[in-house]
mmCIF file of C-alpha atoms and ligand atoms in Angstrom:
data_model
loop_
_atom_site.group_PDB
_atom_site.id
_atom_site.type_symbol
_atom_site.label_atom_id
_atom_site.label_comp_id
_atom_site.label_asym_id
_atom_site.label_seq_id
_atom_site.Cartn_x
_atom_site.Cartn_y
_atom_site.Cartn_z
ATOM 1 C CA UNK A 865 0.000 0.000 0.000
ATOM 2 C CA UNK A 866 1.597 3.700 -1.070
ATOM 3 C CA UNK A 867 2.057 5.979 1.432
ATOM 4 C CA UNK A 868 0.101 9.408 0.697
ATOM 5 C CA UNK A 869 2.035 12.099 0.607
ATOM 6 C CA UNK A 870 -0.178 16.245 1.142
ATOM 7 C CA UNK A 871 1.510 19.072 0.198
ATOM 8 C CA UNK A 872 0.257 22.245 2.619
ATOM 9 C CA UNK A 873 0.208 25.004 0.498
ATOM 10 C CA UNK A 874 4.180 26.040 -0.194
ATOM 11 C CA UNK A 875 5.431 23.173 0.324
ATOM 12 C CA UNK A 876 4.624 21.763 -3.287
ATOM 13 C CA UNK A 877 7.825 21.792 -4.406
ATOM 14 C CA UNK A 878 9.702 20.211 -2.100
ATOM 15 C CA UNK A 879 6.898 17.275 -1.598
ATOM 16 C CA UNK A 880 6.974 16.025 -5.507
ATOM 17 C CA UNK A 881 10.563 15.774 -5.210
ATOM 18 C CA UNK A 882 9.726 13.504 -2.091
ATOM 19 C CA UNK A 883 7.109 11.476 -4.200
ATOM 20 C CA UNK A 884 9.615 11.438 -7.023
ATOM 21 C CA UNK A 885 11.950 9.969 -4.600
ATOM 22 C CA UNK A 886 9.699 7.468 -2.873
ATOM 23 C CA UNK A 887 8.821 4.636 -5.338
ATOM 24 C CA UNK A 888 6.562 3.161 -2.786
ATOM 25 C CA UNK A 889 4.352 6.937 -2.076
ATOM 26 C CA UNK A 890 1.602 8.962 -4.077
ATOM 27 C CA UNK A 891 0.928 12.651 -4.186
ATOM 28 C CA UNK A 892 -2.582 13.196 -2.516
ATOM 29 C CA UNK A 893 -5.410 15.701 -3.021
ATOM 30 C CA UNK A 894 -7.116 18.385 -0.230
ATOM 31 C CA UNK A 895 -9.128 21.276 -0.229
ATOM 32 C CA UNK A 896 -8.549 23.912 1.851
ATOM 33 C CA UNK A 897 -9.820 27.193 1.864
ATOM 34 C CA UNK A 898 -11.364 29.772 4.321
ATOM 35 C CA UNK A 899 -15.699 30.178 4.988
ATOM 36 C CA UNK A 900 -17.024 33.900 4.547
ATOM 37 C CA UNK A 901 -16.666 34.310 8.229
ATOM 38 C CA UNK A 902 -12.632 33.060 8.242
ATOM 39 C CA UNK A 903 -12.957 29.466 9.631
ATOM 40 C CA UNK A 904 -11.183 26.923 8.111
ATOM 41 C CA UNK A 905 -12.995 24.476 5.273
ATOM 42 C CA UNK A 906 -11.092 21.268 4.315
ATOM 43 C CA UNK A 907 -12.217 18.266 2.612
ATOM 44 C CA UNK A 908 -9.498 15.273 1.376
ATOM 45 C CA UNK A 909 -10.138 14.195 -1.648
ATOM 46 C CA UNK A 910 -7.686 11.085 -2.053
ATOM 47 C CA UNK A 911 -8.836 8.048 -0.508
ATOM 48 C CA UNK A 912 -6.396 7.463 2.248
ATOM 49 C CA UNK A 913 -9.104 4.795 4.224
ATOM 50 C CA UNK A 914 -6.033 2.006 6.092
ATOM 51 C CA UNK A 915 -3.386 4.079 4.537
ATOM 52 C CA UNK A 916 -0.337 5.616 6.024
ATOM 53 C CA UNK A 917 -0.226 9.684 5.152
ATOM 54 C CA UNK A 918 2.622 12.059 5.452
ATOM 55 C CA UNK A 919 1.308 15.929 5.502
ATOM 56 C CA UNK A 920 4.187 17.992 4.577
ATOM 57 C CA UNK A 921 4.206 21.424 6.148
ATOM 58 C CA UNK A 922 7.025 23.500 7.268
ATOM 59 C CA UNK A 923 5.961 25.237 10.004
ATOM 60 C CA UNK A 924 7.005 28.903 9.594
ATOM 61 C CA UNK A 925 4.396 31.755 10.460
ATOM 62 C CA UNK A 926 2.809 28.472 12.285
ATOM 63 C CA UNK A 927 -0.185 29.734 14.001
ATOM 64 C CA UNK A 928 -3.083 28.812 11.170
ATOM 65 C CA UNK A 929 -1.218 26.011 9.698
ATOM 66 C CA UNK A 930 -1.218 24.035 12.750
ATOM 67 C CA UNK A 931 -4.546 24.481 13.378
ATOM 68 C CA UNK A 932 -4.901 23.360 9.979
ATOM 69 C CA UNK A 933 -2.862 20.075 10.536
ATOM 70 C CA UNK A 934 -5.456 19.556 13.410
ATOM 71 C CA UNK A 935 -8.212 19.516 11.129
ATOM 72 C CA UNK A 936 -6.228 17.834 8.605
ATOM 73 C CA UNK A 937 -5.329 14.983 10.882
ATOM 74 C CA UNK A 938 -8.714 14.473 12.663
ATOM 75 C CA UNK A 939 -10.116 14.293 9.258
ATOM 76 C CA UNK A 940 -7.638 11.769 7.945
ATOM 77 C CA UNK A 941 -8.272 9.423 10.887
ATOM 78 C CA UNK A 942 -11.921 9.784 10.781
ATOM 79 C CA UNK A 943 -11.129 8.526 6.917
ATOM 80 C CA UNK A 944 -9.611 5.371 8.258
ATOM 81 C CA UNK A 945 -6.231 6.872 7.421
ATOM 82 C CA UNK A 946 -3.374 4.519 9.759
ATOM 83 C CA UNK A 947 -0.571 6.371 10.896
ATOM 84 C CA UNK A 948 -0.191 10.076 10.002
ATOM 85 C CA UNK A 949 3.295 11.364 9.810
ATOM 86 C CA UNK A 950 4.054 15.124 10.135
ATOM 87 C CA UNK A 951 7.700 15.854 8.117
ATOM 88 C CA UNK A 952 8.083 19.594 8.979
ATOM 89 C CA UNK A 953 11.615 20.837 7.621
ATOM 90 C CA UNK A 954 10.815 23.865 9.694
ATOM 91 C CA UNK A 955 9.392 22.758 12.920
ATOM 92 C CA UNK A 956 8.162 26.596 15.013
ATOM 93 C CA UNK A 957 8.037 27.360 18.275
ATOM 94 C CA UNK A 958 11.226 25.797 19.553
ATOM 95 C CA UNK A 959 12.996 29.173 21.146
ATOM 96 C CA UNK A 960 10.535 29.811 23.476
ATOM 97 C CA UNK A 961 11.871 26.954 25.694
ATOM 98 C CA UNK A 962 12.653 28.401 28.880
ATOM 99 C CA UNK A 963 10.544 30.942 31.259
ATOM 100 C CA UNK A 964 13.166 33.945 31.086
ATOM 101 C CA UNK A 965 10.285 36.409 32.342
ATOM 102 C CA UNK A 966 8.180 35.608 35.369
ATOM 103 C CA UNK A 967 4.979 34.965 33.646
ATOM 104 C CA UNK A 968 5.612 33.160 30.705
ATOM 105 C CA UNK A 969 5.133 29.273 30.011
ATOM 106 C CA UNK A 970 7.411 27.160 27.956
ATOM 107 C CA UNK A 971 5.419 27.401 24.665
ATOM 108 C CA UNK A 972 7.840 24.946 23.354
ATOM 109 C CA UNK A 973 6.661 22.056 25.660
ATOM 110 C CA UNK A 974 2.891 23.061 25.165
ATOM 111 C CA UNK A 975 3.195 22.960 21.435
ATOM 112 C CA UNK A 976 5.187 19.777 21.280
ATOM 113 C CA UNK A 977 1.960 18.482 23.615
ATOM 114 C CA UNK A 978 -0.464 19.411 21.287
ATOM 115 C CA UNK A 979 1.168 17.822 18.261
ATOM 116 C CA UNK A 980 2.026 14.671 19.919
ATOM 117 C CA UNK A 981 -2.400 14.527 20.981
ATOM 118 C CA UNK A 982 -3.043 14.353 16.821
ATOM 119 C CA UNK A 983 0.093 13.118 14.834
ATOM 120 C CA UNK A 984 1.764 9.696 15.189
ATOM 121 C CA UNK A 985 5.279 10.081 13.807
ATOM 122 C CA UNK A 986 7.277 13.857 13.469
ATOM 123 C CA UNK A 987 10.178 14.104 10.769
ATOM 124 C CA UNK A 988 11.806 17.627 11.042
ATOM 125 C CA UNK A 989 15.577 19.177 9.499
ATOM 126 C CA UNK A 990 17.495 20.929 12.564
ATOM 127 C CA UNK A 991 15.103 21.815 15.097
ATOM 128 C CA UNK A 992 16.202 24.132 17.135
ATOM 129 C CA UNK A 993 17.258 22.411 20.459
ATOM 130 C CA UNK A 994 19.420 24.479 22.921
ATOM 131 C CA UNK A 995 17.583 24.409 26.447
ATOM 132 C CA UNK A 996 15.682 21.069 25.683
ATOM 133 C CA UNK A 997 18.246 19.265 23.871
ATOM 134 C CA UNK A 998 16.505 16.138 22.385
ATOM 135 C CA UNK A 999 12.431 16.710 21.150
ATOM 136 C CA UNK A 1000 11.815 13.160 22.792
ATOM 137 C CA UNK A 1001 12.272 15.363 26.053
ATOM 138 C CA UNK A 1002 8.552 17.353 25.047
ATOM 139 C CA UNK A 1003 7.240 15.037 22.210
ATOM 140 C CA UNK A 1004 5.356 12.022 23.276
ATOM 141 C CA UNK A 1005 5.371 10.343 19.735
ATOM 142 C CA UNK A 1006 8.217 9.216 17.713
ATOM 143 C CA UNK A 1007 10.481 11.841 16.427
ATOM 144 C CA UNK A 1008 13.235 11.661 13.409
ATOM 145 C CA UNK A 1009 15.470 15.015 13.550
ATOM 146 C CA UNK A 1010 17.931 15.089 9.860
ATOM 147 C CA UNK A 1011 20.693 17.288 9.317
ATOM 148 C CA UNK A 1012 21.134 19.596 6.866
ATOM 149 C CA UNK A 1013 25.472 20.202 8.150
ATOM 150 C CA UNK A 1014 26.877 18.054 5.070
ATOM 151 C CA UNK A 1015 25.022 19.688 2.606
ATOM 152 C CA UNK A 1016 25.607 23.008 3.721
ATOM 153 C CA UNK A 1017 29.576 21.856 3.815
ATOM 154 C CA UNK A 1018 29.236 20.850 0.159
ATOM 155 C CA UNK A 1019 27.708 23.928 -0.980
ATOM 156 C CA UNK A 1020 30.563 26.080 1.250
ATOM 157 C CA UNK A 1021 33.386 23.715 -0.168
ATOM 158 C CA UNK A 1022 32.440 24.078 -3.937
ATOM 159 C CA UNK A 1023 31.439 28.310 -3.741
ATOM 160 C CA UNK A 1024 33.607 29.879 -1.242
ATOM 161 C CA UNK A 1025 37.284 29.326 -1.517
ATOM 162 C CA UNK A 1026 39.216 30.094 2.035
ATOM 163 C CA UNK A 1027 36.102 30.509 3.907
ATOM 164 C CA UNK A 1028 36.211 31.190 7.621
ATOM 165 C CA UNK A 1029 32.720 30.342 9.291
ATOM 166 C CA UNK A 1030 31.337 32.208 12.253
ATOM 167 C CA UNK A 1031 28.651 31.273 14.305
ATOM 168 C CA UNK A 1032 26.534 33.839 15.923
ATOM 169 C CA UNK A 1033 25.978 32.572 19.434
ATOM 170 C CA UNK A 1034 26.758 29.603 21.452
ATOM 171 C CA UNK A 1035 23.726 27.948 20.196
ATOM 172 C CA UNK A 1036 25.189 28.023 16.791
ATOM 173 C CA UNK A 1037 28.410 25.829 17.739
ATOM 174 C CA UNK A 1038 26.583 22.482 17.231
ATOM 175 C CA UNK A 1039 25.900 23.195 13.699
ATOM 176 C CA UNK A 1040 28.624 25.362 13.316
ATOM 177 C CA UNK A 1041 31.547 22.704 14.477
ATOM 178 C CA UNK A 1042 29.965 19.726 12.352
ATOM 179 C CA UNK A 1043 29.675 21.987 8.899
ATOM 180 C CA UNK A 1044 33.472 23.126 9.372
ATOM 181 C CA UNK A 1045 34.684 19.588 10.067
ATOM 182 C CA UNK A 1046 32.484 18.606 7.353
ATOM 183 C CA UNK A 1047 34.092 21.377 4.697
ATOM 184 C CA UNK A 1048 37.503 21.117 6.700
ATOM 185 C CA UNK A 1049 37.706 24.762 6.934
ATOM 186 C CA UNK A 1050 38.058 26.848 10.265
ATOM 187 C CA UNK A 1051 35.760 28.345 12.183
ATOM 188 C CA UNK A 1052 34.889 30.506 15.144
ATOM 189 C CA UNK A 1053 31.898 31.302 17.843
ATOM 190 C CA UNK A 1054 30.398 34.810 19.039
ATOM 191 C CA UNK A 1055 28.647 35.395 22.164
ATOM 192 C CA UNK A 1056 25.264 37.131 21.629
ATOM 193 C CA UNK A 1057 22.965 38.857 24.111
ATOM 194 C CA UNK A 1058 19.522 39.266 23.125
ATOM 195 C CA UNK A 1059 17.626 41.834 25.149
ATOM 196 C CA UNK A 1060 14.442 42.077 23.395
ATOM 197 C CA UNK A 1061 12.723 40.463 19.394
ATOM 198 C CA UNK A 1062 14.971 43.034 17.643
ATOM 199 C CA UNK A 1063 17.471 43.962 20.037
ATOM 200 C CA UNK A 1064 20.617 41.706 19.554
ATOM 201 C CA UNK A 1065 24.392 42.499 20.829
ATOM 202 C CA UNK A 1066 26.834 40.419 19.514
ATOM 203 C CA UNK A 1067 30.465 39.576 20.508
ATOM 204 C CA UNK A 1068 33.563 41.457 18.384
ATOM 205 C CA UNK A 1069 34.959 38.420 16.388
ATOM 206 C CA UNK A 1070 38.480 37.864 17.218
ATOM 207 C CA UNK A 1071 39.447 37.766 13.064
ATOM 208 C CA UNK A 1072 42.827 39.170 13.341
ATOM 209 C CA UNK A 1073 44.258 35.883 11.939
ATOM 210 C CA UNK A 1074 41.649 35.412 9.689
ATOM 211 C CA UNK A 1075 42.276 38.397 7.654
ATOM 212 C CA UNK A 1076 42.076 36.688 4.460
ATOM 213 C CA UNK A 1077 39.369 34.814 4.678
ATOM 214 C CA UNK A 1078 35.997 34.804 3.448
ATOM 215 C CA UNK A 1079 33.755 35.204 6.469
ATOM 216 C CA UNK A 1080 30.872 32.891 6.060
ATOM 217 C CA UNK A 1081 27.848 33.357 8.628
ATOM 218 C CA UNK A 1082 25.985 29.912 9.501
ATOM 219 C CA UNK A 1083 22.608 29.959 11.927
ATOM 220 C CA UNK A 1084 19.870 27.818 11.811
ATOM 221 C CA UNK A 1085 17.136 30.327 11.566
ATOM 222 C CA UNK A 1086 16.733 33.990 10.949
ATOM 223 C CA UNK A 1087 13.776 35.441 11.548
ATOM 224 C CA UNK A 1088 14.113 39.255 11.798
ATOM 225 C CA UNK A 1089 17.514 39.389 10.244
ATOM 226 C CA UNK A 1090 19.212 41.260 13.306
ATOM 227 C CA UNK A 1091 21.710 38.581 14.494
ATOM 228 C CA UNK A 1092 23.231 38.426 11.406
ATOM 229 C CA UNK A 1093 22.821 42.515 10.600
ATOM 230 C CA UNK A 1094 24.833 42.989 14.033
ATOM 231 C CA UNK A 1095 27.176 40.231 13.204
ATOM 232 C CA UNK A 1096 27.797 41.718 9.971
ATOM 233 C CA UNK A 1097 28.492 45.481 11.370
ATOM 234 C CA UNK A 1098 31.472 44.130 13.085
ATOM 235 C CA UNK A 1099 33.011 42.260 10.579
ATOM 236 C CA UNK A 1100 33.042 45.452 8.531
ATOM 237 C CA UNK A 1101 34.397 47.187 11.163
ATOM 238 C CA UNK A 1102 37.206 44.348 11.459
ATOM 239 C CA UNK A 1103 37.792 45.189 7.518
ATOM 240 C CA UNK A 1104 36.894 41.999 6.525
ATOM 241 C CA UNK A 1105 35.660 41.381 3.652
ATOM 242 C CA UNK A 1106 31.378 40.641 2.864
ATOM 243 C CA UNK A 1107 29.676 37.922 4.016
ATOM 244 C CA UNK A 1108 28.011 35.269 2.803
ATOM 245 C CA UNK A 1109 25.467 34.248 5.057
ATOM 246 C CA UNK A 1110 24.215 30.389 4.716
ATOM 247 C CA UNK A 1111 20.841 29.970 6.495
ATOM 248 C CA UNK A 1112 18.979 26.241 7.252
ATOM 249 C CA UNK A 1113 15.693 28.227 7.893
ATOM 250 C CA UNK A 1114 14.517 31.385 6.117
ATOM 251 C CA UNK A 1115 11.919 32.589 8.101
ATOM 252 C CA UNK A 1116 12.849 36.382 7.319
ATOM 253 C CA UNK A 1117 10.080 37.766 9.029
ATOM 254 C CA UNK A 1118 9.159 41.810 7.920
ATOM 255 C CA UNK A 1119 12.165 42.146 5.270
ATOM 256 C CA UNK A 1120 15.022 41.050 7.129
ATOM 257 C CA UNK A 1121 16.191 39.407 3.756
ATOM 258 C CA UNK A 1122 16.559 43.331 2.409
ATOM 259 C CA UNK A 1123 17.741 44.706 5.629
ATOM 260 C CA UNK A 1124 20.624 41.796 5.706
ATOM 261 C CA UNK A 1125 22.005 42.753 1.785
ATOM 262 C CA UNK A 1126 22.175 46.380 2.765
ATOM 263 C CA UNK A 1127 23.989 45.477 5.738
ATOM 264 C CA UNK A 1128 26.591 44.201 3.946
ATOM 265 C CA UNK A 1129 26.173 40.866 3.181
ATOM 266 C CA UNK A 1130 27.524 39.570 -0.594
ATOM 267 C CA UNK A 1131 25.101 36.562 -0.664
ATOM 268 C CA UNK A 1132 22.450 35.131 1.108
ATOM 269 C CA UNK A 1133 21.675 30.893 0.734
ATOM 270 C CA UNK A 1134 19.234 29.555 1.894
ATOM 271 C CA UNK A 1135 18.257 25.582 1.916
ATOM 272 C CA UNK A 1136 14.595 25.009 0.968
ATOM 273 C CA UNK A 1137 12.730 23.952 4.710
ATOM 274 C CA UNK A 1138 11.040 27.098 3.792
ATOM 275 C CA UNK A 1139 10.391 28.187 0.327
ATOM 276 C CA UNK A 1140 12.318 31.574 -0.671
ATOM 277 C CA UNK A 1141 14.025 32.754 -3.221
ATOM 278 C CA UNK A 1142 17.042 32.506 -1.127
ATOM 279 C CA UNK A 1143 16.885 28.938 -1.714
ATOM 280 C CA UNK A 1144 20.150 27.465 -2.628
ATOM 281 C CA UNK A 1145 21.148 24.207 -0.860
ATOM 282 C CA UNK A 1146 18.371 21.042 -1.681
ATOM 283 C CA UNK A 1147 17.182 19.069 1.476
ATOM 284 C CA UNK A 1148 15.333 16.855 -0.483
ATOM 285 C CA UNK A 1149 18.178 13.942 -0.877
ATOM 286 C CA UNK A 1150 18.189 14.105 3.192
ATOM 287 C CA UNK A 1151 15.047 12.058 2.915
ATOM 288 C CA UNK A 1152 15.758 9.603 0.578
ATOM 289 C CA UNK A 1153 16.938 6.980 3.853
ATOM 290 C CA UNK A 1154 14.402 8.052 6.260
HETATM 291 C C1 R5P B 1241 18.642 31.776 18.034
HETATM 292 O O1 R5P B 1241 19.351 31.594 18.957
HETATM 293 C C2 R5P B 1241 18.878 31.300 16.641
HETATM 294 O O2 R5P B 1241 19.931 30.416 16.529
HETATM 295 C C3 R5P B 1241 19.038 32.454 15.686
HETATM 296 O O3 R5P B 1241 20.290 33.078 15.889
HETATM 297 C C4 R5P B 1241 17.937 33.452 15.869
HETATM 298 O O4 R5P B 1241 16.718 32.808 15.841
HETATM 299 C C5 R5P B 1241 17.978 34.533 14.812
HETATM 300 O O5 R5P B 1241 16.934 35.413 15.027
HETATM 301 P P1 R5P B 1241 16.907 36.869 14.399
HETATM 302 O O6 R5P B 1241 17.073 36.703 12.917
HETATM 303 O O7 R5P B 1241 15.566 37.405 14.789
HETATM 304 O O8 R5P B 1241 18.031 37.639 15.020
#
């Protein structure tokens, strides 16, 4: 039996190169659409009755979409569909994972709850996982997390000769560590303070060495641009030269992508989690195993 594969609007692309991969899946067919009043109308049109479905969505500006996947998935098993697998490249609301104001939950443990009520199995690229440092700690259903490092380290190796890589924060090490070993180029860590959504003070890089080198920024996700904008002040200020900044998720919320290339920044790549025109670096092959 062929596993049914739904693409969530945006996420087209990326899903028939899954099906194209996947001798043994189908593409499936959905309605979706809003009622006069702004609720949510779906109807699946495939029939899925004792099949396995995957629903791929990528989770950026998540809010309506995962109501959506609620609807979609209490739908599918009222269809007699078997298991139903969310692959998210992007999986949201994963930062939020400590209380760092009195009053405030962890949104990331609530979320993870409310996913793990309706979906069976959760496939996601390079979640971001820095307080809670496996998603088996707040996900109650299996979990498959694939890495994006090695292709990011082929795409670095082949277009930027004597790169240097900087990550942003401490957070960024994990990736930033396995995509240098990967590339077998070197690479360094900043410390960043974040005091508010767009207030971000990062650590002078310590370059002097690196003089030469082509400064390539790696994070995981940027959202309103201004860890890399800050990162890419000082670098200017160390003369080096402009940065290419390599992103796993481009969320660019309220045009940080603009505010990044007047910044300074030579290039921005992107890999496809999230569809933008940034999109450089392919994560379909990362699913070919899974
Ligand atoms: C957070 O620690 C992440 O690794 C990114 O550095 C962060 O999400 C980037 O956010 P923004 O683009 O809003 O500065």
């Amino acid at each position: 039996m062929k596993t049914v594969y739904f693409a969530f609007p945006q996420n087209e692309e990326l899903t028939k190169k899954l099906v194209q991969q996947d001798s043994e899946s189908e593409s499936g067919n959905f309605e979706i659409r809003h009622f006069p009043d702004g609720e949510i109308y779906l109807r699946i049109v495939s029939d899925i009755n004792l099949k396995n479905i995957v629903l791929v969505c990528s989770l950026n500006q998540p809010n309506e979409k995962i109501l959506q996947l609620y609807l979609f998935a209490k739908t599918a098993k009222s269809l007699g569909a078997l298991k139903i697998t969310l692959l998210s490249p992007y999986l949201a609301y994963m930062r939020q994972d400590s209380v760092f104001k009195p009053g405030e939950g962890i949104t990331s443990t609530f979320v993870a709850g409310f996913f793990s009520s309706f979906i069976d199995e959760l496939i996601t690229i390079d979640p971001h996982l820095h307080r809670i440092q496996n998603l088996s700690e707040i996900y109650s259903i299996s979990t498959k997390v694939l890495h994006a490092a090695e292709l990011i380290a082929d795409w670095i190796k082949k277009s930027v000769p004597n790169a240097l890589i900087i990550g942003p924060d401490s957070e960024s090490e994990q990736w930033v560590s396995n995509v240098a070993t990967k590339a077998g180029v070197a690479y360094t860590v900043l410390e960043k303070v974040r005091s508010g959504d767009k207030e971000v003070k990062i650590s002078i890089p310590q370059v002097d060495k690196y003089k030469h080198h082509l400064p390539v920024l790696v994070d995981d996700i940027v959202s309103t641009g201004r860890t890399l904008i800050e990162t890419i002040k000082h670098l200017k200020e160390q003369n080096m030269a402009n940065p290419v900044c390599v992103v796993i998720h481009p969320v660019f919320s309220e045009g940080a992508f603009e505010l990044i290339i007047q910044a300074g920044a030579s290039k921005i790549i992107s890999c496809n989690t999230i569809q933008h025109l940034s999109n450089g670096i392919d994560i379909s092959p990362l699913f070919v195993s899974k």
